Coordinates of C-alpha atoms and ligand atoms in Angstrom, one line a residue:
M203 CA 26.8 -12.9 -29.3
L204 CA 30.0 -11.2 -29.6
F205 CA 31.0 -7.7 -30.7
P206 CA 31.2 -6.9 -34.1
D207 CA 29.2 -10.0 -34.9
Y208 CA 26.2 -8.9 -32.1
R209 CA 25.4 -5.6 -31.7
P210 CA 22.7 -4.7 -29.2
R211 CA 22.3 -1.0 -30.4
R212 CA 21.0 -2.1 -32.9
I213 CA 17.6 -2.9 -31.4
R214 CA 17.6 0.2 -29.9
Q215 CA 18.0 2.6 -33.1
S216 CA 14.2 3.5 -33.1
E217 CA 11.4 4.0 -31.1
P218 CA 9.5 1.1 -33.2
F219 CA 11.9 -1.4 -32.3
R220 CA 12.3 -0.5 -28.7
R221 CA 8.3 -0.5 -28.5
L222 CA 9.0 -4.0 -29.8
V223 CA 11.5 -5.5 -27.5
R224 CA 10.1 -3.7 -24.4
E225 CA 9.7 -6.2 -21.5
T226 CA 7.9 -4.5 -19.0
V227 CA 4.8 -1.9 -19.4
V228 CA 3.2 -0.4 -16.7
T229 CA -0.6 0.1 -17.2
A230 CA -3.2 2.1 -14.7
D231 CA -4.5 -1.9 -14.2
D232 CA -1.1 -2.0 -12.1
L233 CA -2.3 0.7 -10.0
I234 CA -3.5 0.8 -6.5
L235 CA -3.9 4.8 -5.2
P236 CA -3.8 5.2 -1.1
L237 CA -6.3 7.8 0.1
F238 CA -6.5 9.3 3.6
V239 CA -10.1 9.9 4.9
I240 CA -11.0 12.2 8.0
G241 CA -14.4 13.1 9.9
G242 CA -16.3 16.5 9.0
K243 CA -17.4 18.3 5.6
D244 CA -16.0 19.9 3.1
V245 CA -12.1 18.9 4.5
K246 CA -9.2 19.1 2.5
N247 CA -6.2 19.2 4.6
S248 CA -3.0 19.1 2.8
I249 CA -0.3 16.6 3.9
D250 CA 2.8 18.7 3.9
A251 CA 5.7 16.0 2.8
M252 CA 3.3 14.3 0.3
P253 CA 2.3 17.3 -2.3
G254 CA -0.9 16.8 -4.2
H255 CA -2.3 14.1 -1.0
F256 CA -5.1 15.4 1.2
Q257 CA -6.8 14.4 4.3
F258 CA -10.3 14.4 2.7
S259 CA -13.7 14.3 4.5
I260 CA -15.8 11.6 2.6
D261 CA -17.5 14.0 0.1
H262 CA -14.2 15.0 -1.0
L263 CA -12.9 11.1 -0.9
T264 CA -15.7 10.3 -3.3
R265 CA -14.7 12.7 -5.9
T266 CA -11.4 11.6 -5.6
A267 CA -12.4 8.1 -6.0
K268 CA -14.5 8.7 -9.1
A269 CA -11.3 10.6 -10.8
A270 CA -9.1 7.7 -9.9
H271 CA -11.8 5.2 -11.7
E272 CA -12.1 7.6 -14.4
A273 CA -8.2 7.8 -14.8
G274 CA -8.4 3.8 -15.2
I275 CA -7.2 2.7 -11.7
P276 CA -8.9 -0.5 -10.3
A277 CA -8.7 0.1 -6.8
V278 CA -8.1 2.1 -4.0
M279 CA -6.5 1.6 -0.5
L280 CA -8.7 3.3 2.5
F281 CA -6.6 4.9 5.5
G282 CA -9.1 6.0 8.4
I283 CA -8.1 9.1 10.8
P284 CA -10.7 8.5 13.7
D285 CA -11.4 11.7 15.8
K286 CA -11.1 9.8 19.4
K287 CA -8.1 7.4 20.2
D288 CA -8.0 4.7 23.1
P289 CA -5.9 2.1 24.1
L290 CA -8.2 -0.6 22.7
A291 CA -8.4 1.2 19.1
T292 CA -12.5 0.9 19.5
A293 CA -12.7 3.7 16.7
A294 CA -11.2 0.6 14.4
Y295 CA -14.1 -1.6 14.7
A296 CA -16.9 1.0 15.3
R297 CA -20.0 0.4 12.8
D298 CA -19.9 3.9 12.2
G299 CA -15.9 4.1 12.3
I300 CA -14.6 6.4 9.6
V301 CA -13.6 3.9 7.3
Q302 CA -16.6 2.0 7.5
K303 CA -18.7 4.9 6.7
A304 CA -16.4 5.9 3.7
V305 CA -16.7 2.2 2.6
R306 CA -20.5 2.5 2.4
E307 CA -20.5 5.5 0.6
L308 CA -17.7 4.8 -1.6
K309 CA -19.7 1.7 -2.7
N310 CA -22.7 3.5 -3.3
R311 CA -21.3 6.2 -5.4
V312 CA -18.5 4.4 -7.4
P313 CA -19.3 1.1 -7.1
D314 CA -16.9 -0.6 -9.7
L315 CA -13.7 0.8 -8.0
A316 CA -12.7 -1.7 -5.6
V317 CA -12.5 -0.7 -2.5
I318 CA -9.3 -2.2 -0.1
T319 CA -9.2 -1.2 3.4
D320 CA -5.8 -1.0 5.8
V321 CA -6.4 -2.9 8.7
C322 CA -4.5 -1.7 11.6
L323 CA -4.8 -0.4 15.2
C324 CA -2.0 2.5 14.9
Q325 CA -4.3 5.4 13.9
Y326 CA -6.7 4.4 16.6
T327 CA -4.7 3.7 19.8
D328 CA -3.9 6.5 21.9
H329 CA -0.2 5.0 22.1
G330 CA 0.1 4.6 18.8
H331 CA 1.2 1.1 18.3
C332 CA -0.5 -1.7 16.0
G333 CA -1.6 -3.6 18.7
V334 CA -2.9 -3.9 22.1
V335 CA 0.1 -2.8 24.7
E336 CA 0.3 -4.6 28.1
K337 CA 2.8 -3.7 30.4
G338 CA 4.8 -1.4 27.9
I339 CA 5.1 -4.4 25.3
V340 CA 2.8 -5.0 22.1
D341 CA 0.7 -8.0 23.1
N342 CA 0.5 -10.3 19.8
D343 CA -2.2 -12.8 20.9
A344 CA -4.6 -9.7 22.7
S345 CA -4.2 -8.0 19.4
L346 CA -5.5 -10.5 17.0
D347 CA -9.2 -10.6 18.0
L348 CA -9.2 -6.8 17.5
L349 CA -7.5 -6.7 14.2
A350 CA -10.3 -9.6 13.1
R351 CA -13.3 -7.3 14.3
T352 CA -11.5 -4.3 12.4
A353 CA -11.3 -6.7 9.1
L354 CA -14.8 -7.9 9.6
S355 CA -16.3 -4.4 10.4
H356 CA -15.0 -3.1 7.4
A357 CA -16.0 -6.1 5.2
N358 CA -19.6 -5.7 6.6
A359 CA -19.3 -2.4 5.6
G360 CA -18.7 -3.4 1.8
A361 CA -15.1 -3.4 1.7
D362 CA -14.0 -5.5 -1.3
M363 CA -10.6 -6.5 0.3
V364 CA -8.9 -6.2 3.5
A365 CA -5.2 -5.3 3.7
P366 CA -3.5 -6.1 7.5
S367 CA -0.6 -4.1 7.9
D368 CA 0.1 -4.8 11.8
M369 CA 2.6 -7.3 11.7
M370 CA 1.3 -9.5 14.3
D371 CA 1.9 -12.9 14.0
G372 CA -1.3 -15.2 13.2
R373 CA -3.2 -12.4 12.1
V374 CA -4.1 -13.7 8.6
A375 CA -5.6 -16.7 10.0
E376 CA -7.5 -15.2 12.4
I377 CA -8.7 -12.5 10.1
R378 CA -9.7 -15.3 7.5
N379 CA -11.6 -17.7 10.3
T380 CA -13.1 -14.8 11.1
L381 CA -14.6 -13.7 7.7
D382 CA -15.3 -17.2 7.0
E383 CA -17.7 -17.9 10.0
E384 CA -19.5 -14.7 8.9
G385 CA -20.4 -16.1 5.1
L386 CA -17.3 -13.7 3.8
E387 CA -15.3 -16.2 2.2
S388 CA -15.1 -14.5 -0.9
V389 CA -13.7 -11.4 0.7
P390 CA -9.8 -11.3 -0.1
I391 CA -6.9 -10.6 2.1
M392 CA -4.0 -8.6 0.9
S393 CA -1.6 -9.2 3.3
Y394 CA 1.6 -6.8 4.3
A395 CA 3.4 -10.0 4.5
V396 CA 6.9 -8.6 4.5
K397 CA 6.7 -5.2 5.8
Y398 CA 10.1 -3.8 7.1
C399 CA 10.6 -1.0 10.3
S400 CA 11.5 1.5 8.1
A401 CA 12.4 5.2 7.9
F402 CA 10.7 5.5 4.6
Y403 CA 7.0 5.8 6.5
G404 CA 7.6 9.6 7.8
P405 CA 5.5 11.4 6.0
F406 CA 2.8 8.7 6.0
R407 CA 2.9 9.1 9.9
Q408 CA 1.9 12.7 9.9
A409 CA -1.0 12.1 7.6
A410 CA -2.5 9.4 9.5
H411 CA -1.5 10.8 12.8
S412 CA 0.0 7.3 13.5
A413 CA 3.8 7.8 15.1
P414 CA 4.0 5.6 18.2
K415 CA 4.0 7.5 21.5
F416 CA 6.9 5.4 22.9
G417 CA 9.3 3.3 21.3
D418 CA 9.2 2.2 17.8
R419 CA 7.9 -0.7 16.0
R420 CA 11.2 -2.9 15.5
T421 CA 9.4 -5.8 18.0
Y422 CA 6.9 -6.5 14.9
Q423 CA 8.1 -4.8 11.8
M424 CA 10.9 -6.8 10.3
D425 CA 14.8 -5.6 10.4
P426 CA 15.9 -3.7 7.0
A427 CA 19.1 -6.1 7.2
N428 CA 16.8 -9.7 6.6
G429 CA 16.1 -10.9 3.5
Q430 CA 15.8 -15.0 4.3
E431 CA 13.2 -14.2 7.0
A432 CA 11.2 -12.0 4.6
I433 CA 10.7 -15.9 2.7
R434 CA 9.3 -17.1 6.1
E435 CA 6.9 -14.0 6.9
A436 CA 5.5 -14.6 3.1
T437 CA 5.2 -18.3 3.4
M438 CA 3.2 -18.3 6.6
D439 CA 1.0 -15.9 5.4
A440 CA 0.2 -17.8 2.5
E441 CA -0.4 -20.8 4.7
E442 CA -2.8 -18.7 6.6
G443 CA -4.8 -17.6 3.7
A444 CA -3.3 -14.5 2.2
D445 CA -4.7 -14.2 -1.3
I446 CA -1.9 -11.4 -2.6
L447 CA 1.5 -10.6 -0.6
M448 CA 2.8 -7.6 0.0
V449 CA 6.3 -6.4 0.1
K450 CA 6.8 -3.0 1.3
P451 CA 8.7 -0.4 1.2
A452 CA 9.1 -0.8 -2.3
L453 CA 12.4 0.5 -4.1
P454 CA 15.3 -0.3 -1.3
Y455 CA 13.5 -3.6 -1.4
L456 CA 13.4 -5.1 -4.8
D457 CA 15.4 -7.7 -4.3
I458 CA 12.8 -9.1 -1.7
V459 CA 10.0 -8.4 -4.2
Y460 CA 12.2 -10.4 -6.7
R461 CA 12.3 -13.3 -4.4
I462 CA 8.8 -13.5 -3.2
R463 CA 7.9 -13.6 -6.7
Q464 CA 10.3 -16.4 -7.5
E465 CA 9.7 -18.3 -4.7
L466 CA 5.8 -18.0 -4.0
D467 CA 2.9 -18.3 -6.3
L468 CA 0.8 -15.9 -5.4
P469 CA 0.0 -12.4 -6.7
V470 CA 2.5 -10.0 -5.2
A471 CA 2.3 -6.6 -4.4
A472 CA 4.8 -3.7 -3.6
Y473 CA 4.1 -0.4 -1.4
N474 CA 5.9 2.5 -3.0
V475 CA 5.4 4.4 0.4
S476 CA 5.3 8.1 1.2
G477 CA 9.2 8.6 2.0
E478 CA 9.8 7.2 -1.7
Y479 CA 7.1 9.5 -2.7
A480 CA 8.3 12.7 -0.8
M481 CA 11.8 12.2 -2.2
V482 CA 10.7 12.6 -5.5
K483 CA 8.7 15.2 -5.0
A484 CA 11.4 17.4 -3.2
A485 CA 14.1 16.8 -5.7
E486 CA 11.4 17.7 -8.4
E487 CA 10.4 21.3 -6.5
K488 CA 14.4 22.1 -6.4
G489 CA 14.7 21.3 -10.1
W490 CA 17.3 18.5 -9.6
I491 CA 15.2 15.7 -11.3
D492 CA 12.9 15.2 -14.1
G493 CA 10.0 14.2 -11.6
P494 CA 7.5 12.6 -14.4
R495 CA 10.1 10.6 -15.9
V496 CA 11.5 9.5 -12.2
M497 CA 8.1 8.4 -11.4
M498 CA 7.5 6.0 -14.5
E499 CA 11.2 4.6 -14.2
T500 CA 10.2 4.1 -10.4
L501 CA 7.2 2.2 -11.6
T502 CA 8.7 0.3 -14.5
A503 CA 11.3 -0.9 -12.1
I504 CA 9.1 -2.2 -9.4
K505 CA 7.1 -4.3 -11.9
R506 CA 10.0 -5.6 -13.7
A507 CA 11.3 -6.9 -10.4
G508 CA 8.1 -9.1 -10.1
A509 CA 5.2 -6.9 -8.4
D510 CA 1.9 -7.7 -10.3
M511 CA 0.4 -4.5 -8.3
I512 CA 2.2 -1.5 -7.2
L513 CA 0.2 0.6 -4.0
T514 CA 1.5 4.4 -5.1
Y515 CA 0.7 8.1 -4.4
F516 CA 1.8 8.6 -7.9
A517 CA -1.2 6.2 -9.1
M518 CA -3.0 9.2 -10.3
D519 CA -0.3 10.9 -11.9
A520 CA 0.9 7.9 -13.6
A521 CA -2.8 6.5 -14.9
R522 CA -3.0 10.0 -16.5
A523 CA 0.2 10.4 -18.1
L524 CA -0.2 6.9 -19.5
R525 CA -3.6 7.6 -20.5
D526 CA -2.1 11.1 -22.5
R527 CA 0.9 9.0 -23.7
Ligands
PBG839 C1 -0.1 1.4 9.3 C2 0.4 1.8 7.9 C3 2.0 2.4 7.9 C4 2.1 2.5 6.6 C5 0.6 1.7 5.7 N1 -0.1 0.8 6.8 C6 2.7 3.2 8.9 C7 3.6 2.3 9.7 O1 3.5 1.0 9.6 O2 4.2 3.3 10.5 C8 3.1 3.3 5.7 C9 2.8 3.8 4.3 C10 3.3 4.8 3.9 O3 4.4 5.3 4.3 O4 3.3 5.0 2.7 N2 0.5 0.4 10.1

């Protein structure tokens, strides 16, 4: 394969040729749309650093979910913003919690759209950590029961899948056992298996009011410097019963997406997080980049690295662009 016998440009010279040899094609089937739900009626609060995204009350949420379904998106990921926080995150597993109510309404109104729920305590604890705090330390084992109760209450409300994002050790097994004991053995778990302690979550924490009030998440989320540890985390979650393994964030961790895809035999999800979205939107607003092209390039790169599905705030824009192409 040496020039001039081989000329790579031959196969790039026309759009039909390029279509024939294209290796990676993103479709709406690959996309999961994250949505934020808050109490009240007719509430649609814009989120500064995430243009096009809102804190929706359930009425608006349902409308947007319907539009997502119509655009061909198979699933949404739901994040709740409760009206009260306390040390034990009781609003996270309340039968009439915001997520539980939203799930019931969504499954009623848009039954063919899959509803995945983010299972975490940080939006619901007054200190903003993802688990129970004892003497200033996030107590792993004391958090497991509350996480499992939260997942169970989501599944009881009708959630099609639960997605623990807290990074406590052992929570996948705890959630799996709890669901199975309650006859919910067919509800899958999408584990945030490899979740880094990332500055790219900034806009999300504004949107979900989930920033920690003291310290940071370094004792439970992963060090961005570590790759080998990602394999251990993912392997543990797979053995504990995870059905889908997620890597988060996506773009700065494509090597990890690739490695998880190669080394484990479960579907892989990548979370193109709020900061990744905000950077593209900001540069686009300034006229510095072509936003729609950067969006498609980003999603293609994540899929090329090995993701079977992508959680992304671009889901609606991308699904519509793909449909209109
Ligand atoms: C909650 C959670 C976070 C995100 C998803 N679930 C924030 C965090 O861990 O601080 C981030 C999502 C995003 O930035 O888009 N634990």
